PDB file of C-alpha atoms in Angstrom:
ATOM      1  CA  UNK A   1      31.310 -11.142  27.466  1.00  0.00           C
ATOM      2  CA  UNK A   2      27.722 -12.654  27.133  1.00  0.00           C
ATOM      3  CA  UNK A   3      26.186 -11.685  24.022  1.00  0.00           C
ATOM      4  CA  UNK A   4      22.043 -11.767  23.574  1.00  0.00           C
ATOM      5  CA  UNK A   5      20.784 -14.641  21.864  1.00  0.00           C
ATOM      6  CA  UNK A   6      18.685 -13.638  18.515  1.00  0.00           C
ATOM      7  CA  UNK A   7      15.055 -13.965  18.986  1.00  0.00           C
ATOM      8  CA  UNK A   8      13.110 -16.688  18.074  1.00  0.00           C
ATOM      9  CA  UNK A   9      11.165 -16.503  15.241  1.00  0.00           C
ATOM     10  CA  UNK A  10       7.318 -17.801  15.749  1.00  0.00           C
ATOM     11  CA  UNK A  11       5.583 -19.858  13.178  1.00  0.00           C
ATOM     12  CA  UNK A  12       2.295 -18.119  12.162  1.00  0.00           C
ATOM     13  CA  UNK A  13       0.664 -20.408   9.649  1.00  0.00           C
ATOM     14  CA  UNK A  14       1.397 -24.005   9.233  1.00  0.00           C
ATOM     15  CA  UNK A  15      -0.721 -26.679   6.698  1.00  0.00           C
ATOM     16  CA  UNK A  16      -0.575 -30.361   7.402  1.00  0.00           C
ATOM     17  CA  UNK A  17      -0.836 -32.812   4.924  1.00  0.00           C
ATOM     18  CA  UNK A  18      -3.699 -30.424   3.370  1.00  0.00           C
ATOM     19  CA  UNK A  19      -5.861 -32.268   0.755  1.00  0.00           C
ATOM     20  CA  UNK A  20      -8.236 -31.163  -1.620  1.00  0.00           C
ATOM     21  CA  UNK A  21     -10.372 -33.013  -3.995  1.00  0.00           C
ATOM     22  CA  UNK A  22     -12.548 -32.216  -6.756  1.00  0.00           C
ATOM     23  CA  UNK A  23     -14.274 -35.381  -8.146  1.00  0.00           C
ATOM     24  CA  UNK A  24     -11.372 -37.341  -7.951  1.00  0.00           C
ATOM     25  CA  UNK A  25      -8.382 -34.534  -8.976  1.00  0.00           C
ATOM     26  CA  UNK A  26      -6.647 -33.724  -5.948  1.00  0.00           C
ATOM     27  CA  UNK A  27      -5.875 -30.005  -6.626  1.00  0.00           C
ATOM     28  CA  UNK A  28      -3.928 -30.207  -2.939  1.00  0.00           C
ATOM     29  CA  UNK A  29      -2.314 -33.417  -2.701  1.00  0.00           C
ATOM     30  CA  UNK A  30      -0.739 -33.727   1.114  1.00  0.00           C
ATOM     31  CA  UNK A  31       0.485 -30.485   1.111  1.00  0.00           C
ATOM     32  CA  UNK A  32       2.650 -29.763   4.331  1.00  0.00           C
ATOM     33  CA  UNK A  33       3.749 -26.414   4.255  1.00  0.00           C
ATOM     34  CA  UNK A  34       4.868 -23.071   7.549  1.00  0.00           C
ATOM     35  CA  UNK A  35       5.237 -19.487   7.235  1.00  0.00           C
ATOM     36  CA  UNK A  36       7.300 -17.625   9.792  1.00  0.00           C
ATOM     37  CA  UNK A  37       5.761 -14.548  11.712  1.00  0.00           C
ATOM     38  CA  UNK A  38       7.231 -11.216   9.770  1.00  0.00           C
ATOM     39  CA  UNK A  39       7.930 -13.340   6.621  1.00  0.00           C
ATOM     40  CA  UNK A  40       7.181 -12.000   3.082  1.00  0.00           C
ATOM     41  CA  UNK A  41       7.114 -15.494   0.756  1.00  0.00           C
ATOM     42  CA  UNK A  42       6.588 -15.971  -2.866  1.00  0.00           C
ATOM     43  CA  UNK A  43       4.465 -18.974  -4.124  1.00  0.00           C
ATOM     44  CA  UNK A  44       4.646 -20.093  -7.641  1.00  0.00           C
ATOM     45  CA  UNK A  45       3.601 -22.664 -10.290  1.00  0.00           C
ATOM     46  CA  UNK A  46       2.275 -23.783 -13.202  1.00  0.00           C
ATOM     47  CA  UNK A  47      -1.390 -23.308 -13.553  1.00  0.00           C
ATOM     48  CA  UNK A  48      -3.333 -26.059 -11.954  1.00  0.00           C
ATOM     49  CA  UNK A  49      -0.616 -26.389  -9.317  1.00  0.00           C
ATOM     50  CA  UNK A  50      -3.172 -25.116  -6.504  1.00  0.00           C
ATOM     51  CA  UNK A  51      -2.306 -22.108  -6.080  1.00  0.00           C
ATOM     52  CA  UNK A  52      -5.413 -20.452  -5.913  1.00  0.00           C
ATOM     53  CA  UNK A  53      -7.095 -23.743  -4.629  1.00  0.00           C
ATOM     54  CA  UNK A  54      -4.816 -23.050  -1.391  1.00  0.00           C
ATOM     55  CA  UNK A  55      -5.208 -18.982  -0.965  1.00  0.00           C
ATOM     56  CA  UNK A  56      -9.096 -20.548  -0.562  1.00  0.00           C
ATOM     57  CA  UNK A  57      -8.551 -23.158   1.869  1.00  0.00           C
ATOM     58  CA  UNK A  58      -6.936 -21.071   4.130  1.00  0.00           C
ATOM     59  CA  UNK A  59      -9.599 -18.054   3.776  1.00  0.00           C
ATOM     60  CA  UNK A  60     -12.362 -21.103   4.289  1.00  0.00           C
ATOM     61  CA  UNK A  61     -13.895 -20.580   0.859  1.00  0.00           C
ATOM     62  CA  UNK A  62     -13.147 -23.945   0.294  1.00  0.00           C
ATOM     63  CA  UNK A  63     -12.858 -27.024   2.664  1.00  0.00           C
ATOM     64  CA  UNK A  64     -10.190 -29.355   2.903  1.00  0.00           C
ATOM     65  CA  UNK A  65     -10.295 -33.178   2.168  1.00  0.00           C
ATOM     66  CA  UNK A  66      -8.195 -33.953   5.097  1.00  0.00           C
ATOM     67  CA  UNK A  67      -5.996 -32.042   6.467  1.00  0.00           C
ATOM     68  CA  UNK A  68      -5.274 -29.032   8.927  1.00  0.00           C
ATOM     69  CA  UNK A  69      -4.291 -25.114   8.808  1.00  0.00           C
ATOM     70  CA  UNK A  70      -2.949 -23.959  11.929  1.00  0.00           C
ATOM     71  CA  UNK A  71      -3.232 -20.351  11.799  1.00  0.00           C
ATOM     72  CA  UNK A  72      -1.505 -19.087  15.368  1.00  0.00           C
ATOM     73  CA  UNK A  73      -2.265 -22.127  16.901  1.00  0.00           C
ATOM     74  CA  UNK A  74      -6.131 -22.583  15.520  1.00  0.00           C
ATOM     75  CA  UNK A  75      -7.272 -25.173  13.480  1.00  0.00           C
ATOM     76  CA  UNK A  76      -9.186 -22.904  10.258  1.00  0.00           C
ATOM     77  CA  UNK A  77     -10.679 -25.853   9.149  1.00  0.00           C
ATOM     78  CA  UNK A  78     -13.447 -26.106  10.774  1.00  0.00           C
ATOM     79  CA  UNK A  79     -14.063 -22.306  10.764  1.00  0.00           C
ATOM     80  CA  UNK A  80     -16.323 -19.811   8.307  1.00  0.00           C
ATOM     81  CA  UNK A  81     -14.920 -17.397   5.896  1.00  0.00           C
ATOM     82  CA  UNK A  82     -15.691 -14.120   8.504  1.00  0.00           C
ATOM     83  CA  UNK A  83     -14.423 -16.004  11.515  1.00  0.00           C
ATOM     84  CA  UNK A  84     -11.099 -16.512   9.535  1.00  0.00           C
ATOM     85  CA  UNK A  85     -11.116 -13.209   8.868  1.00  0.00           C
ATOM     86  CA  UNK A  86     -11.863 -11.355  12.337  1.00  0.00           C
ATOM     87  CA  UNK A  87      -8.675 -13.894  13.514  1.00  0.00           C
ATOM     88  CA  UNK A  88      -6.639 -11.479  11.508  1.00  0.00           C
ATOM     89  CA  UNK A  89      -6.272 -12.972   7.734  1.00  0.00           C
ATOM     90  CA  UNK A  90      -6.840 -10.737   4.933  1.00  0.00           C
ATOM     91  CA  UNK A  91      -7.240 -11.464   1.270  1.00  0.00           C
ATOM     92  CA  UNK A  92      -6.619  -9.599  -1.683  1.00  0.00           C
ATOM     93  CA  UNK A  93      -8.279 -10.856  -4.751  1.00  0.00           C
ATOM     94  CA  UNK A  94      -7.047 -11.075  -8.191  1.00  0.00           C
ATOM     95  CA  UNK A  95      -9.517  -8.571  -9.246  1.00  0.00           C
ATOM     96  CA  UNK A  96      -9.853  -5.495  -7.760  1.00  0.00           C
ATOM     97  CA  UNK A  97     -12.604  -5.538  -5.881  1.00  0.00           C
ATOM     98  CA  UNK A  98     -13.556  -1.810  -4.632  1.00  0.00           C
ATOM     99  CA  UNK A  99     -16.409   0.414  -4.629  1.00  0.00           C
ATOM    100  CA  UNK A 100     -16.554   2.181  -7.944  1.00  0.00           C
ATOM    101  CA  UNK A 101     -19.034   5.000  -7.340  1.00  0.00           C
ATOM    102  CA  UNK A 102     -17.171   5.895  -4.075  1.00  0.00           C
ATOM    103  CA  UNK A 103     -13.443   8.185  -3.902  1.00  0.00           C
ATOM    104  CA  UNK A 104     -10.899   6.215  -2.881  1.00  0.00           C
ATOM    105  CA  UNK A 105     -10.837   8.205   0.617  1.00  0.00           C
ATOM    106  CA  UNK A 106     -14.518   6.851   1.413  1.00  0.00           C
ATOM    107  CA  UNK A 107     -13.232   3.280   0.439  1.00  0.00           C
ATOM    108  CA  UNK A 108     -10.551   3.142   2.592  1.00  0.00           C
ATOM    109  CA  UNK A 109     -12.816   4.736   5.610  1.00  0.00           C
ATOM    110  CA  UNK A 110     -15.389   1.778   4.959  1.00  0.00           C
ATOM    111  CA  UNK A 111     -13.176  -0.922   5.290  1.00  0.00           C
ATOM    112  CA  UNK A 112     -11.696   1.176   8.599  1.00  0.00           C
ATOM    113  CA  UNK A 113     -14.952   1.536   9.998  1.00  0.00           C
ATOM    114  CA  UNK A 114     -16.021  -0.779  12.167  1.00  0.00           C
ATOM    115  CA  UNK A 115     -19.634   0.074  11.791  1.00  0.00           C
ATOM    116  CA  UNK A 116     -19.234  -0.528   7.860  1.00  0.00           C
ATOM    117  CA  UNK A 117     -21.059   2.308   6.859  1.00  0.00           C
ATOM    118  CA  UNK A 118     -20.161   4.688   4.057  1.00  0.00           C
ATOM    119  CA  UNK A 119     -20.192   7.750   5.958  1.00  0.00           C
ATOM    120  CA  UNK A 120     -18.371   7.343   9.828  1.00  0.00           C
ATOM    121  CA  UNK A 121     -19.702   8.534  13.094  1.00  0.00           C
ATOM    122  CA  UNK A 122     -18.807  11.811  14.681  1.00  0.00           C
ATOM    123  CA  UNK A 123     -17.163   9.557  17.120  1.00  0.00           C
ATOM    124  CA  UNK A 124     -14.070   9.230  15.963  1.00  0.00           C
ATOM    125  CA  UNK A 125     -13.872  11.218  12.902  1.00  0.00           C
ATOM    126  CA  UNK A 126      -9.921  12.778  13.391  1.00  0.00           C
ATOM    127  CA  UNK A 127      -8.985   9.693  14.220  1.00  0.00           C
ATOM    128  CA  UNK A 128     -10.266   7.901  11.216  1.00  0.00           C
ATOM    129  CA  UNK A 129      -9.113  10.694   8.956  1.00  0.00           C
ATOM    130  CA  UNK A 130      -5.537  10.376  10.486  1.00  0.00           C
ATOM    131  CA  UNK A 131      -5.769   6.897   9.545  1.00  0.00           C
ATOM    132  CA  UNK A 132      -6.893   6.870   6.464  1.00  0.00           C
ATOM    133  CA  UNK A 133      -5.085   9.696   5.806  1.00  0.00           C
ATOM    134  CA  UNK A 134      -1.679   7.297   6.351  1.00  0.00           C
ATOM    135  CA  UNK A 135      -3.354   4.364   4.251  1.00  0.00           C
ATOM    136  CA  UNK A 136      -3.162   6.755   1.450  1.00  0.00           C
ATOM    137  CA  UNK A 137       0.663   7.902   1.454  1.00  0.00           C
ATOM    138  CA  UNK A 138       1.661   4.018   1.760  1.00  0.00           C
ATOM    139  CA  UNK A 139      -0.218   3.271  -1.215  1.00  0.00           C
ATOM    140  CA  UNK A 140       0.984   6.563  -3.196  1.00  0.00           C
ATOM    141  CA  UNK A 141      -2.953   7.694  -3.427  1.00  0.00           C
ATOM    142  CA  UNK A 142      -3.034  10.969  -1.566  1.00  0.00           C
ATOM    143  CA  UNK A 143      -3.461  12.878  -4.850  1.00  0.00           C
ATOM    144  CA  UNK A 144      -6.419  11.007  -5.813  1.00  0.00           C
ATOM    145  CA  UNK A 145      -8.093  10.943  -2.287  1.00  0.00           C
ATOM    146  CA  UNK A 146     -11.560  12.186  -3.635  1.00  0.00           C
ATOM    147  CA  UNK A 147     -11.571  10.625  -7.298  1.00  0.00           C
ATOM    148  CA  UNK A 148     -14.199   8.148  -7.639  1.00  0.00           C
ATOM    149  CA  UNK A 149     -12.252   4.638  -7.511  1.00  0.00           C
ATOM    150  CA  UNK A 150     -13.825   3.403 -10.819  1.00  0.00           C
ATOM    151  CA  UNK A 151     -12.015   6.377 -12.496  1.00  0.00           C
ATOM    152  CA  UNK A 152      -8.519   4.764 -11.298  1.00  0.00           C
ATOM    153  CA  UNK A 153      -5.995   2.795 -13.642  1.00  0.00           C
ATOM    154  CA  UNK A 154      -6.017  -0.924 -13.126  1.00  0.00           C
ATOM    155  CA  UNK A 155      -2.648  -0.947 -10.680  1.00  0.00           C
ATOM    156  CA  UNK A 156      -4.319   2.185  -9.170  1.00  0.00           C
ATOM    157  CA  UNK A 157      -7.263  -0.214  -8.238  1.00  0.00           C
ATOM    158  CA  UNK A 158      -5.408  -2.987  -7.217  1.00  0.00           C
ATOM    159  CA  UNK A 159      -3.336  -0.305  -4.552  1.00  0.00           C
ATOM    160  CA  UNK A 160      -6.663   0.855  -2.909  1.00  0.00           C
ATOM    161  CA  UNK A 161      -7.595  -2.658  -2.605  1.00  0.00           C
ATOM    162  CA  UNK A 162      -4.365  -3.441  -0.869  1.00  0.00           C
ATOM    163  CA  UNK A 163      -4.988  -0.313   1.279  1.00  0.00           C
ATOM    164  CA  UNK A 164      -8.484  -1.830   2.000  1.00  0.00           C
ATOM    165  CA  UNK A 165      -7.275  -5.133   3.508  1.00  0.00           C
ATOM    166  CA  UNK A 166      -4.148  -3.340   5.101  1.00  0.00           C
ATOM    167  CA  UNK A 167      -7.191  -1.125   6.522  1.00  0.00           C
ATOM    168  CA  UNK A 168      -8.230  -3.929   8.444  1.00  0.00           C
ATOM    169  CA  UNK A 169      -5.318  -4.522   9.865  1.00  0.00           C
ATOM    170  CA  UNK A 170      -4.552  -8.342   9.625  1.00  0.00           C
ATOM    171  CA  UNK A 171      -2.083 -10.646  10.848  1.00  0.00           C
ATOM    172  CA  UNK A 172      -1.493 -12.464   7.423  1.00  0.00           C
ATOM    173  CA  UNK A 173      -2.242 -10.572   4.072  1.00  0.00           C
ATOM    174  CA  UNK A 174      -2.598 -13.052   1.216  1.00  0.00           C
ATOM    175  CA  UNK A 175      -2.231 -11.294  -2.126  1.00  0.00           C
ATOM    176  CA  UNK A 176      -3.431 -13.010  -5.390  1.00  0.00           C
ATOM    177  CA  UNK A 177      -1.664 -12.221  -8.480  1.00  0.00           C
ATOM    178  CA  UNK A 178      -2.010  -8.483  -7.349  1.00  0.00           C
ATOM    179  CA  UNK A 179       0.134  -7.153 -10.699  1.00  0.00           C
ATOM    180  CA  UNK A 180      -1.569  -8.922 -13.557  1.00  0.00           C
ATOM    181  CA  UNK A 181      -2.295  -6.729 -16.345  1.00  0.00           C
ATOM    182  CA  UNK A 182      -0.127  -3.807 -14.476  1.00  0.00           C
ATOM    183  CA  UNK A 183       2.082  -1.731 -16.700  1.00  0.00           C
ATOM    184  CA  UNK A 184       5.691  -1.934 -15.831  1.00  0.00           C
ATOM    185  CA  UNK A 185       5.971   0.710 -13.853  1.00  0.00           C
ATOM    186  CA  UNK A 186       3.161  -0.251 -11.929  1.00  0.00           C
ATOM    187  CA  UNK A 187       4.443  -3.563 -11.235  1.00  0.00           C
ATOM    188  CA  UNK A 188       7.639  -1.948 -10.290  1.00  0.00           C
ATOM    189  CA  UNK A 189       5.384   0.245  -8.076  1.00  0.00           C
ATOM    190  CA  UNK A 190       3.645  -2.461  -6.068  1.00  0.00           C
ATOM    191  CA  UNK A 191       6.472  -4.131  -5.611  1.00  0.00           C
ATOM    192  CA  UNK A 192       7.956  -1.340  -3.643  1.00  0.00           C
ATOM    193  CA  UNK A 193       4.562  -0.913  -1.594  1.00  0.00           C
ATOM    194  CA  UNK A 194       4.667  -5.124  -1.026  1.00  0.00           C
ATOM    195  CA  UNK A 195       8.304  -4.639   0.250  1.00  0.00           C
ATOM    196  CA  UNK A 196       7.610  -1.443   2.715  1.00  0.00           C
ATOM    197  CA  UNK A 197       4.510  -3.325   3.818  1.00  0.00           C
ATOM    198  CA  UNK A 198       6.994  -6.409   4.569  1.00  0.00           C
ATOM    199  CA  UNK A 199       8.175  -4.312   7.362  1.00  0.00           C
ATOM    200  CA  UNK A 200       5.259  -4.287   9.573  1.00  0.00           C
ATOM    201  CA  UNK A 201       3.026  -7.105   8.187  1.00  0.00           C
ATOM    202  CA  UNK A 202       3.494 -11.264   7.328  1.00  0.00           C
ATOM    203  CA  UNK A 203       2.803 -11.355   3.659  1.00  0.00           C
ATOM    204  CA  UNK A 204       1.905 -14.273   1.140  1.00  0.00           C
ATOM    205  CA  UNK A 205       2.321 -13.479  -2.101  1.00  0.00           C
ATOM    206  CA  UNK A 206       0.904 -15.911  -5.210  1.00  0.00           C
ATOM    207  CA  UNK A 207       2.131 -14.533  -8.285  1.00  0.00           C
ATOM    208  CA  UNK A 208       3.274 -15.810 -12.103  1.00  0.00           C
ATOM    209  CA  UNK A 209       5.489 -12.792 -12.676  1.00  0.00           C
ATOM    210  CA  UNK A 210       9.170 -13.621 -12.588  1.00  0.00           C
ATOM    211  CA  UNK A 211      10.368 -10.440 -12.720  1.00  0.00           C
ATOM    212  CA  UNK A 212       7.905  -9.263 -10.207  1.00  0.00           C
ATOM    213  CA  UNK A 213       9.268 -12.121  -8.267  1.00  0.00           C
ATOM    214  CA  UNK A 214      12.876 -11.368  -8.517  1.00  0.00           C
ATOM    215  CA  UNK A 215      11.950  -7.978  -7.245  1.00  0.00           C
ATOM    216  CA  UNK A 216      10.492  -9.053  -3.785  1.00  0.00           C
ATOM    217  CA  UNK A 217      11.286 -12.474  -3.065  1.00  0.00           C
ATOM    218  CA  UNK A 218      13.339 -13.258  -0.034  1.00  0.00           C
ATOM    219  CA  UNK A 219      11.927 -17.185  -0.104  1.00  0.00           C
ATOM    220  CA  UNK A 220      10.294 -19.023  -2.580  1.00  0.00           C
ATOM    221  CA  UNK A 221       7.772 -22.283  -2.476  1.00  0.00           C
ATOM    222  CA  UNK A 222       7.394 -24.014  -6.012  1.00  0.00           C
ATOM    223  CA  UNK A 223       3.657 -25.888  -5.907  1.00  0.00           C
ATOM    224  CA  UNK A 224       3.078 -28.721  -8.779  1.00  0.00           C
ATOM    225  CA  UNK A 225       0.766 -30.295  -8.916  1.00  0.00           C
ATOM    226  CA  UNK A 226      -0.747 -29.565  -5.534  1.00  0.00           C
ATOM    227  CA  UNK A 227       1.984 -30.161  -3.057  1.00  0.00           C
ATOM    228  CA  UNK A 228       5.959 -28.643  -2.465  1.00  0.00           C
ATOM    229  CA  UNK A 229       8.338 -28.992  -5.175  1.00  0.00           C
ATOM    230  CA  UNK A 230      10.954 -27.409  -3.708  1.00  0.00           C
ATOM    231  CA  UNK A 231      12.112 -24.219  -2.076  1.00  0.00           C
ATOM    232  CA  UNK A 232      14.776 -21.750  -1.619  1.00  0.00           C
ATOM    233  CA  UNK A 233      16.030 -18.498  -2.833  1.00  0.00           C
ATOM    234  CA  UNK A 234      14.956 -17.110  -6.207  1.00  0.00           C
ATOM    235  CA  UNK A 235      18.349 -17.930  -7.658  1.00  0.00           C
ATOM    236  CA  UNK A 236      17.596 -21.655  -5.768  1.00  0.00           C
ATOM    237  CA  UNK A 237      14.349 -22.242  -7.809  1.00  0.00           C
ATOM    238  CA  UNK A 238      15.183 -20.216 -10.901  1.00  0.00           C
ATOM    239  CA  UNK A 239      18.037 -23.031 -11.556  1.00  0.00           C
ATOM    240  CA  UNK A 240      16.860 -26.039  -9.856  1.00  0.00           C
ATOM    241  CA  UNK A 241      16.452 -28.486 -13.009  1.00  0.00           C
ATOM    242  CA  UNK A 242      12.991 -29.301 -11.665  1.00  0.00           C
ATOM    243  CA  UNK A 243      11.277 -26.346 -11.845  1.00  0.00           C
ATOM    244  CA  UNK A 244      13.150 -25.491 -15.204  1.00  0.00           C
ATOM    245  CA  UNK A 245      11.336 -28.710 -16.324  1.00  0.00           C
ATOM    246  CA  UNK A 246       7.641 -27.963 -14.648  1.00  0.00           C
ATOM    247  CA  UNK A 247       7.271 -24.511 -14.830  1.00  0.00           C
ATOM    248  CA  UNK A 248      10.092 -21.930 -15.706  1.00  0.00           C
ATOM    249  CA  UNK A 249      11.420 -23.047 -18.724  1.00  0.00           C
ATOM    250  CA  UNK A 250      11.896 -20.007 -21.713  1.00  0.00           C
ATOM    251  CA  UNK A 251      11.874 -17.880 -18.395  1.00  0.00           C
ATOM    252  CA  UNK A 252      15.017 -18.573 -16.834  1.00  0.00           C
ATOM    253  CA  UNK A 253      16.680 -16.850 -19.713  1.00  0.00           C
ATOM    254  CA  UNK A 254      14.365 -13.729 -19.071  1.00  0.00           C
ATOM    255  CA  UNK A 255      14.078 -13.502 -14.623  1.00  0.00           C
TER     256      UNK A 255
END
């Protein structure tokens, strides 16, 4: 009996030998690294590992030294930061960044709207209420629809911001340290929402967090000083003497 051979995965982002320098320190340093279609990864470090220095080359805030990012194929390198976006990669930011005089419902239609405005067309209008209407339950804010967003708690912030980008509905959703200065059961919270978005979305995650990071990791990529340490499991990096010695030390009692 013939049995159906498993699909093929298909490699969405890819860096090669991606350099960055900033009079003289190389914050990337030949960094080669791929990220499967449908794959929720964890990046970690110490600071000044380039973490955030990569989250930007790949948006096209910053430029690479040498270098490529293939992003489906396409060379970002040579593209601007709203050309990188329309190609379907979305970016949340460490800090929140939402409209604080609006309710979280009108945030979430602006970033749906494709005419940007704050109030939508008639065209359209059940449509984008359905939809927004869905953004809302996945990031637990349906209660709070009309309260003004700079009313919310810090995670609740950081939710709508997620339900912003996820509004936009891109390929890759790069998230930036999305539970610092969460309470604990809002970091338990977003890890939940990061997991059910995992289901439907390719998700890079850059976060200092180990618990956090226990909670959602599948894989793991340890950066030092600008290129791959190593890789693996959580239980892989947690005790891989390396990382003990770079990065995790007092932790790996605690994650």
């Amino acid at each position: 009996m013939l049995t159906a051979a498993p699909s093929a995965t298909r490699q969405i982002l890819q860096t090669q030998d991606l350099t960055v320098s900033f009079d003289g320190f190389k914050a990337l340093d030949g960094l080669n690294f791929s990220l499967e279609e449908g794959e929720l990864r964890v990046v970690i470090g110490p600071n000044g590992a380039g973490k955030t220095t990569f989250l930007d080359v790949l948006t096209g805030k910053v430029k690479p030294t040498r270098g490529r990012v293939l992003f489906k194929g396409k060379d970002l390198t040579k593209l601007k930061e709203h050309e990188i976006s329309i190609l379907g990669v979305g970016r949340k930011f460490q800090t929140p960044r939402v409209y604080q005089n609006l309710s979280v419902r009108e945030n979430l239609e602006l970033s749906l709207n494709p005419n940007k405005r704050v109030f939508p067309t008639l065209f359209g209008k059940k449509h984008l209420r359905e939809k927004t209407d869905a953004l809302l339950e996945t990031i637990g804010l349906s209660r709070k629809d009309r309260v003004p967003a700079g009313l919310l708690s810090h995670g609740e912030k950081q939710w709508l911001e997620i339900g912003m980008v996820i509004a936009q509905d891109p390929d890759l959703l790069l998230l930036d340290e999305c539970v610092a200065g969460m309470t604990d059961k809002e970091t338990e919270a977003t890890g939940e929402l990061i997991q059910s978005l995992a289901q439907s979305h390719t998700i890079l995650v850059i976060e200092h967090d180990m618990v956090f990071v226990r909670q959602i990791a599948r894989k793991v990529t340890v950066l030092h000083q600008g290129s791959v340490l190593c890789e693996g499991t959580f239980e892989d990096v947690k005790n891989d003497p390396r990382v003990i010695e770079v990065y995790l030390g007092s932790h790996k009692a605690k994650g």
